[in-house]
Coordinates of C-alpha atoms and ligand atoms in Angstrom, one line a residue:
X118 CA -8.0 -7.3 -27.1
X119 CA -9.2 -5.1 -24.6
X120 CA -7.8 -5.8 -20.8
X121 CA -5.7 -4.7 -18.1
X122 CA -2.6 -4.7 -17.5
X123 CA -1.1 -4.6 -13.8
X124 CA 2.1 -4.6 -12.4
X125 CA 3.6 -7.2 -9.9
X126 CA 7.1 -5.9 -7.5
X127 CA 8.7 -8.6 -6.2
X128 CA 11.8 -8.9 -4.0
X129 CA 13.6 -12.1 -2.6
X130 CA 11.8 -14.6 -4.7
X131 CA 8.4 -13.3 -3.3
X132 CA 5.3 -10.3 -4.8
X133 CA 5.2 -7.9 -2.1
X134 CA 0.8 -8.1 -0.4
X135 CA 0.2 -4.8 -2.0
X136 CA 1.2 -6.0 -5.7
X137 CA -1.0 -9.5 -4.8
X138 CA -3.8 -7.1 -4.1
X139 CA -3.7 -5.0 -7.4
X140 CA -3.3 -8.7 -9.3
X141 CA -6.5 -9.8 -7.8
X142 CA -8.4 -6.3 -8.4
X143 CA -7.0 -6.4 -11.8
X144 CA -8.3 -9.9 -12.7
X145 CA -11.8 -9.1 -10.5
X146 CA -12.5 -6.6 -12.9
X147 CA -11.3 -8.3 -16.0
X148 CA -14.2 -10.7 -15.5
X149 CA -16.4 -8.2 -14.8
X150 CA -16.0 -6.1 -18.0
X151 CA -15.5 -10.3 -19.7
X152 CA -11.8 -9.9 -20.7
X153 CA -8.7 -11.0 -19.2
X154 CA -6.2 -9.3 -16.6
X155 CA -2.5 -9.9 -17.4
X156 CA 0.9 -9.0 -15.5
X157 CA 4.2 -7.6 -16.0
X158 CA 7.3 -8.8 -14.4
X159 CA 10.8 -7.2 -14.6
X160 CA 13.9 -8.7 -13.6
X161 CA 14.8 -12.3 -12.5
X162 CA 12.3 -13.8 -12.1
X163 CA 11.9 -17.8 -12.1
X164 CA 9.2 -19.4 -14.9
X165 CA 7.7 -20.6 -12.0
X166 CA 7.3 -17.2 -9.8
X167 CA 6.1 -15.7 -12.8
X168 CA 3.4 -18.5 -13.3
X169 CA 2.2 -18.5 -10.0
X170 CA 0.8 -15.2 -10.5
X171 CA -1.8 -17.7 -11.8
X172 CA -3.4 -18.1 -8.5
X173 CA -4.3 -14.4 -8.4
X174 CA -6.0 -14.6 -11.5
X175 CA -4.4 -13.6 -14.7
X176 CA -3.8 -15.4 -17.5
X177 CA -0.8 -14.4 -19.0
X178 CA 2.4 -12.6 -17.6
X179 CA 4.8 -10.4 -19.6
X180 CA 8.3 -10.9 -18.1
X181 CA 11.2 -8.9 -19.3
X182 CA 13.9 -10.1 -17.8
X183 CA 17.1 -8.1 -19.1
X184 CA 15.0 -4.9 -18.1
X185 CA 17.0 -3.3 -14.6
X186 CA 14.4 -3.6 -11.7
X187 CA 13.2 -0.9 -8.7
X188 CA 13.4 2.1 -11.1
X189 CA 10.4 3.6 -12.9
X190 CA 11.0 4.6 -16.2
X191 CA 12.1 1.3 -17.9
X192 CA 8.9 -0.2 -16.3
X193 CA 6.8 2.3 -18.1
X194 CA 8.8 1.2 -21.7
X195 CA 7.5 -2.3 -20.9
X196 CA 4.5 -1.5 -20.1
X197 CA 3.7 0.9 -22.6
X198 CA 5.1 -1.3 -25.3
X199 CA 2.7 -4.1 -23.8
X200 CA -0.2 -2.5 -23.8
X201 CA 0.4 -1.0 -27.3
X202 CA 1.4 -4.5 -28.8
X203 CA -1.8 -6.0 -27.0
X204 CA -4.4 -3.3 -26.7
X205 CA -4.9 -3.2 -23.3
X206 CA -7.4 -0.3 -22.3
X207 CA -6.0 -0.2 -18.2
X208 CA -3.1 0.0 -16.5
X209 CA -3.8 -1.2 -12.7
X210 CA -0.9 -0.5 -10.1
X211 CA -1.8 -1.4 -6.3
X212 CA -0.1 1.8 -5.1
X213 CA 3.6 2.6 -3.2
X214 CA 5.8 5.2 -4.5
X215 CA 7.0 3.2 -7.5
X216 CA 3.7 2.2 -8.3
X217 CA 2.8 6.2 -8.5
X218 CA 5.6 6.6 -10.2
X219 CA 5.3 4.4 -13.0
X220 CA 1.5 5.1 -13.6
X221 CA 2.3 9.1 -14.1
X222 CA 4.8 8.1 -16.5
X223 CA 2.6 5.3 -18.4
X224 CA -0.3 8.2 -18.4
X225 CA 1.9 10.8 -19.8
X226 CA 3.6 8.4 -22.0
X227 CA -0.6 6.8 -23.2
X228 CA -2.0 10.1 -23.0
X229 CA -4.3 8.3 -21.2
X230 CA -6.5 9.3 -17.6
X231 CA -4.9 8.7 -14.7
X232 CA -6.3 8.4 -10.3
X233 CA -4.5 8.0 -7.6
X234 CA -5.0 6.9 -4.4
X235 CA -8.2 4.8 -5.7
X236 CA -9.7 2.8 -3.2
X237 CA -12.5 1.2 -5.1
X238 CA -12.7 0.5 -9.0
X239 CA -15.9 -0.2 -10.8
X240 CA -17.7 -1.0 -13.9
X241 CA -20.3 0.6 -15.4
X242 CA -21.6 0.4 -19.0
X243 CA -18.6 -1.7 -20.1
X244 CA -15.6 0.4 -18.8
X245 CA -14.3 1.0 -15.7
X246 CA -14.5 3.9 -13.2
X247 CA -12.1 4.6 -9.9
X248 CA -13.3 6.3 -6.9
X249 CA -10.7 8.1 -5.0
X250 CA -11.5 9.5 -1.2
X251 CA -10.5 13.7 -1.8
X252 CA -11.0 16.4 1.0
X253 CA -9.4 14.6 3.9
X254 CA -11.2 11.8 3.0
X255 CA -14.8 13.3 3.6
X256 CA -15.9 12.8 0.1
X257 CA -15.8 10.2 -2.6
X258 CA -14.9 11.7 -6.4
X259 CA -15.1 8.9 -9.1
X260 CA -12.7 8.9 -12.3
X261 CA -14.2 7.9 -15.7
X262 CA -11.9 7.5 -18.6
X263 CA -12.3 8.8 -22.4
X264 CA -9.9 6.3 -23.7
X265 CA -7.0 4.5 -21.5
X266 CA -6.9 4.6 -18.0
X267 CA -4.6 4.3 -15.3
X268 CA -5.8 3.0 -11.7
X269 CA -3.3 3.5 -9.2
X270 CA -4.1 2.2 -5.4
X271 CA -4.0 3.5 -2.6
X272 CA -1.8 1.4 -0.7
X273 CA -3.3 -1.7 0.6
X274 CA -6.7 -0.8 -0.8
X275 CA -6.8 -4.0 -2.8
X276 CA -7.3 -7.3 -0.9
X277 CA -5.4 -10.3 -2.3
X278 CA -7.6 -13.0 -3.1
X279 CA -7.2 -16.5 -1.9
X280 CA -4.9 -17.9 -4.4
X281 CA -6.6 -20.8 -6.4
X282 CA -3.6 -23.4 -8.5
X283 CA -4.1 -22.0 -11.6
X284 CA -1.1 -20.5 -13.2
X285 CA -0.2 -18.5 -16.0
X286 CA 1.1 -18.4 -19.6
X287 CA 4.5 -16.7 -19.0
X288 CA 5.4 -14.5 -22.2
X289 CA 9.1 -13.2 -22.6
X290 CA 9.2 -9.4 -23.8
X291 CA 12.3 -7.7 -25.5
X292 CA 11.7 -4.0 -25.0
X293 CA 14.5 -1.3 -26.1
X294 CA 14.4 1.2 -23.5
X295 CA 14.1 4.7 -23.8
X296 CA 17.8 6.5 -23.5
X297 CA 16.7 8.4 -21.1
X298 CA 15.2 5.7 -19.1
X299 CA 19.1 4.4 -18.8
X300 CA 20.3 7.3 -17.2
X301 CA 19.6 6.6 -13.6
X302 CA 20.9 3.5 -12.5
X303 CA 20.2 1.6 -9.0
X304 CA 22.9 1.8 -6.7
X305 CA 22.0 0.0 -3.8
X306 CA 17.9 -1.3 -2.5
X307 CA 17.6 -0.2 1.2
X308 CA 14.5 -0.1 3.0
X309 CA 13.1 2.7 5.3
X310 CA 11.1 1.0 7.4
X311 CA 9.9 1.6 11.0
X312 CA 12.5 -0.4 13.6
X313 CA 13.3 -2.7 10.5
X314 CA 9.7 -4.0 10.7
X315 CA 7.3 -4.0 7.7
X316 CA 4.7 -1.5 9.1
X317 CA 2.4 -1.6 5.8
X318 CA 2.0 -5.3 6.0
X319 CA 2.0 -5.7 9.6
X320 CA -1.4 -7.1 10.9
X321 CA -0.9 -5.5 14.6
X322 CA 0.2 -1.9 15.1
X323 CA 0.8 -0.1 18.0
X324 CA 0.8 3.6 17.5
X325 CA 2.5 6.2 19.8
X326 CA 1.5 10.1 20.2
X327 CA 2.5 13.1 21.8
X328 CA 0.9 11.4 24.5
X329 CA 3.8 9.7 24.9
X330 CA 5.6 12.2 27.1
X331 CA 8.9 11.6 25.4
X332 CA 10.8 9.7 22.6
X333 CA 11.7 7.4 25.5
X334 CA 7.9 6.6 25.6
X335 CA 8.1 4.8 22.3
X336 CA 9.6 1.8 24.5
X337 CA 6.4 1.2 26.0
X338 CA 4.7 0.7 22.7
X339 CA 8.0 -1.3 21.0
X340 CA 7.2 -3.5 24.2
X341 CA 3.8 -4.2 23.6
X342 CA 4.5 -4.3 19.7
X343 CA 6.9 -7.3 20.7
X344 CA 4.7 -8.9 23.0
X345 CA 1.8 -8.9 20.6
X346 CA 3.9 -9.5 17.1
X347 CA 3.2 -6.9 15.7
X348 CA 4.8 -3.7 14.4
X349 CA 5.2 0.1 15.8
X350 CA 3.7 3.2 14.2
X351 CA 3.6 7.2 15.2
X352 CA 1.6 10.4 14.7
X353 CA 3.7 13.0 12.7
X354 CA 3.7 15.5 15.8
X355 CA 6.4 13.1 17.4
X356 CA 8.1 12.4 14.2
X357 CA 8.3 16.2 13.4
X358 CA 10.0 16.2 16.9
X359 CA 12.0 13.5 16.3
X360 CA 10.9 10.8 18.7
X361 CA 10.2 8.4 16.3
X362 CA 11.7 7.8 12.2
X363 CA 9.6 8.8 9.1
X364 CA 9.2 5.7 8.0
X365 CA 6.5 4.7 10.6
X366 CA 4.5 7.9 10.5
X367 CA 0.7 7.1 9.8
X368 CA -1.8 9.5 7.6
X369 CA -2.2 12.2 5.1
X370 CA 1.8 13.2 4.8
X371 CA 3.0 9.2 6.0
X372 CA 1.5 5.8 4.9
X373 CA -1.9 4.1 4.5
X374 CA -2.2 1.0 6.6
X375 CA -5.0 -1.1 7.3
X376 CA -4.2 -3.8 9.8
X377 CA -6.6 -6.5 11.9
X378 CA -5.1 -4.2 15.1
X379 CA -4.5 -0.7 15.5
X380 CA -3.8 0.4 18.8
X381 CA -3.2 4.2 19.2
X382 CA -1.7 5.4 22.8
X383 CA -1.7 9.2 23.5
X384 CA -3.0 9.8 19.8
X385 CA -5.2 12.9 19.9
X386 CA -7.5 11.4 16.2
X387 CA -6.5 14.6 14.1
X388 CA -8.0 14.3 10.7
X389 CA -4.7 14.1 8.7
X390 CA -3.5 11.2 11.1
X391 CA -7.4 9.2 10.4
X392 CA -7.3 8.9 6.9
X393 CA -4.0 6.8 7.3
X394 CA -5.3 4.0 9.8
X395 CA -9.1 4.5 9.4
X396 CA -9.4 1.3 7.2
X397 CA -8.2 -0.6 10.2
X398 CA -9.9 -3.8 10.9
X399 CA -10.3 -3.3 14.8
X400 CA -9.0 0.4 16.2
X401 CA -8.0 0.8 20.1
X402 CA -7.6 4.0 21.6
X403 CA -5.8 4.7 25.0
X404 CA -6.0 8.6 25.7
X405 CA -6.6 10.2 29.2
X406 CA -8.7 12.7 27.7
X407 CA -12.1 11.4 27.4
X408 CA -13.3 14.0 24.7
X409 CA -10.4 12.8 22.3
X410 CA -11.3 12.9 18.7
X411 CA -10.1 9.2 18.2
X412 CA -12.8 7.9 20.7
X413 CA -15.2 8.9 17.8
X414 CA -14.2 6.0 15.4
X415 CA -12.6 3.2 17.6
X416 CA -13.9 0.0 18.5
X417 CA -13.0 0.2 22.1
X418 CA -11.4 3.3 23.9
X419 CA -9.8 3.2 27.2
X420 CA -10.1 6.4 29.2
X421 CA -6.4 6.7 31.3
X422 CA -3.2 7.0 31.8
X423 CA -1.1 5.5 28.8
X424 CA 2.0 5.2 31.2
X425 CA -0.2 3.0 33.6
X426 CA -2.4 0.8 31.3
X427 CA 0.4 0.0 28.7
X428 CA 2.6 -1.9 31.0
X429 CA -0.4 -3.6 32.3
X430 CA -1.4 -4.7 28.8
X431 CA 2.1 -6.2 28.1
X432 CA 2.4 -8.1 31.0
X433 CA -1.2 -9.5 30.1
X434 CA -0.6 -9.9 27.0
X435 CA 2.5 -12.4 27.7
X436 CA 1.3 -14.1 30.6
X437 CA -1.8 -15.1 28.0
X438 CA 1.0 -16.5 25.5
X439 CA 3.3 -17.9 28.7
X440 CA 6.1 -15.7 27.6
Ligands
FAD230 C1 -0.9 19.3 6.1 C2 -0.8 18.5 7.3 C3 -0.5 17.2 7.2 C4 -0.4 16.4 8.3 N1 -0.1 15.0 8.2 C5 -0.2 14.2 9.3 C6 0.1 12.8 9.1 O1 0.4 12.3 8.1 N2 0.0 12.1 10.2 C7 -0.3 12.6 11.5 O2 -0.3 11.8 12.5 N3 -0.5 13.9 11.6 C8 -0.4 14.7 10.6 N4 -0.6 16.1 10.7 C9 -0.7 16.6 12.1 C10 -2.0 16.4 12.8 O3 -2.9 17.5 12.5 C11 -1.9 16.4 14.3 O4 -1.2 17.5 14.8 C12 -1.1 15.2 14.8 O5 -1.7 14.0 14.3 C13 -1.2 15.1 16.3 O6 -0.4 14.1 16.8 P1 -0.7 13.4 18.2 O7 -2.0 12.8 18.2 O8 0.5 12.6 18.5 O9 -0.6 14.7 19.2 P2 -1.7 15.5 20.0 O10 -2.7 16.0 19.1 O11 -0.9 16.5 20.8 O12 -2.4 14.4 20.9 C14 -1.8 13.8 22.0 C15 -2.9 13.1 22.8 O13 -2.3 12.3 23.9 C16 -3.2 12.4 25.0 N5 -2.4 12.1 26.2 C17 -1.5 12.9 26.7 N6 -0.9 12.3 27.8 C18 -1.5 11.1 27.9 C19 -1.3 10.0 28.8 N7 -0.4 10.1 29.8 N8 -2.1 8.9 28.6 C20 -3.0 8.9 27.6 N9 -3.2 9.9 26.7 C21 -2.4 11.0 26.9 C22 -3.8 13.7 24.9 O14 -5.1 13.7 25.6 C23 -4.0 13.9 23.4 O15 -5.2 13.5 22.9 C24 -0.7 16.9 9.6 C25 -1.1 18.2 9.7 C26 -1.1 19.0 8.6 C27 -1.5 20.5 8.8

C-alpha cells in the first residue's frame, strides 16, 4: 500500500497533544490522497492505549513493545522496517526534538525528502506537499517529494481532532535493532520545563520581557499565571540574563506555542521572539511604549506601566473567580 506512517510519544499512560495532532494530520491526509494513516508505538504500551489511537483516525497501529523508548535511533529501525514491510510513502512526525530527531534519521536511513518545521501539508495531484514558514517567518516555501517523504511539524502546528470511538487494529512488530542504535542507553527521563509547568500545552501564557525591570519581576507574571491557570513564558533577552530558565523562552532560538491566551508584559515584539507565539489564539500586550512592535499584531494592547496594571489584573482576575 501506499500511506503514512506517524509516530505517537506517550508518557504515563497518556499521547502527549502534539503527537494527537500529527495522528489526526496524518489520518486527514490519508483520506485525502484515499489511503489509510497508521501509527507506531514503542514501549509499554496497554492493547487498549494503542487502540484508542482509533479515535484520531488510523487504522492500524504498529507497537513494538521490547524496543527501549525516548531515544531516536531504535525508533527509526521500527519505522523504517515498517514502512519498508508495508510501503508506506510518508513518514508524519508532529514536531519536538525527538520528533526531529527521528525524521533526519528515517530520511537519511529512506533516502527519502525531508521538511521541517511544516505548518501546513497538502495534496496535490495524488502526493503530498509541506509548506514550511523560512525567512523569519515572512515567506512560505513548499516541499514536494520525488519518492518518500518525511513531514516533520512544527510544534503544535497540527490540531488534534475531536476523537470519534473508533479504534484501531493493534499489530505487534519484532524489529532487530541496529548495533549502533544500542549504544546509548536512557538513564533517567527529566523534564525541562518552565516552573515545572507544561508551557507547550498550556492554554494561557503570561510572557515576561526586559520590561520587567528585574528577575524579581517574573513574580508578577507567575502571579497572574496562578491566578488565571495558566503557565509562564520569557523573551530570550531575560533568559540570556538569566532572569528566567531556557525552558520557557518563546521564538526562533526557544519553543513554538500557540495558546487561546498570550499575554506579553514589557515584551518589545522583536521578530525572532513573534514567530514563536504568533499562532496564538488571542495575543495581549502590556508595554509603556506605545510605538512597541508587539502592538502591531495583538488583539488588544494596553499602553502603561507593567508594574502598575499587572497587580491590578491579578487582583481582578481573582476577585472574578472569588479567590
Ligand atoms: C539569532 C537570534 C535569535 C533570537 N532568538 C530569540 C528567541 O528565540 N526569542 C526571543 O524572545 N528573542 C530572540 N532573539 C532576541 C530578540 O531579537 C530580542 O532582542 C528580544 O526578543 C527582546 O526581548 P524583550 O522584548 O524582553 O526586550 P526589549 O526588546 O528590551 O523590550 C522590552 C520592552 O519592555 C517595555 N517596557 C520597559 N519597561 C516597561 C514597563 N515598566 N511597563 C511596560 N513596558 C515596559 C519597553 O518599552 C520594551 O518594548 C533573538 C535574536 C537573534 C539575533
Amino acid at each position: 500500500m501506499s500511506g503514512i506512517l506517524v509516530f505517537a510519544l506517550h508518557y504515563d499512560g497518556a499521547y502527549n497533544k502534539n503527537s494527537l495532532g500529527g495522528v489526526s494530520e496524518a489520518a486527514r491526509r490519508a483520506s485525502e490522497l484515499g489511503t489509510e494513516a497508521h501509527a507506531v508505538v514503542i514501549g509499554d504500551v496497554s492493547d487498549e492505549l494503542a487502540a484508542s489511537l482509533g479515535n484520531y483516525g488510523v487504522t492500524k497501529v504498529f507497537r513494538a513493545k521490547d524496543v527501549p523508548e525516548g531515544l531516536a535511533q531504535p525508533v527509526v529501525d521500527v519505522m523504517a522496517k515498517v514502512m519498508e514491510d508495508e510501503g508506506h510513502d510518508y513518514a508524519l512526525f508532529g514536531g519536538g526534538l525527538l520528533g526531529f530527531e527521528i525524521g533526519a534519521g528515517l530520511a537519511a536511513r529512506l533516502n527519502a525528502g525531508v521538511t521541517m518545521e511544516v505548518t501546513n501539508v497538502n495534496v496535490e495531484d495524488g502526493k503530498l506537499t509541506a509548506e514550511r514558514p523560512i525567512h523569519g517567518d515572512s515567506s512560505i516555501s513548499t516541499s514536494r517529494y520525488k519518492e518518500r517523504g518525511i513531514i516533520i511539524g512544527r510544534l503544535n502546528a497540527f490540531e488534534a481532532a475531536e476523537p470519534s470511538d473508533a479504534t484501531a487494529e493493534v499489530v505487534d512488530v519484532d524489529v532487530e535493532l541496529s548495533d549502533f542504535s544500542t549504544k546509548a542507553k536512557m538513564v533517567q527521563r527529566g523534564e525541562a520545563r518552565g516552573e515545572d509547568i507544561d508551557i507547550e500545552g498550556a492554554d494561557i501564557l503570561v510572557a515576561g520581557g526586559r520590561g520587567l525591570g528585574k528577575p524579581e519581576g517574573f513574580k508578577l507574571c507567575e502571579d497572574l499565571a496562578q491566578a488565571l491557570g495558566g503557565a509562564v513564558a520569557a523573551t530570550r533577552a531575560v533568559v540570556d540574563a538569566g532572569w528566567y530558565p531556557y525552558a520557557a523562552q518563546i521564538g526562533q532560538t526557544g519553543k513554538t506555542v500557540a495558546p487561546k491566551l498570550y499575554l506579553a508584559a514589557g515584551i518589545s515584539g522583536a521578530i525572532q521572539h513573534k514567530v514563536g507565539m504568533q499562532s496564538s489564539e488571542n495575543i495581549v500586550a502590556i508595554n509603556k511604549d506605545s510605538n512597541a512592535p508587539i502592538f502591531e499584531f495583538s488583539d488588544l494592547g494596553i499602553v502603561g506601566d507593567l508594574n502598575k496594571i499587572v497587580p491590578k489584573l491579578t487582583e481582578a482576575v481573582k476577585a472574578k473567580k472569588g479567590s
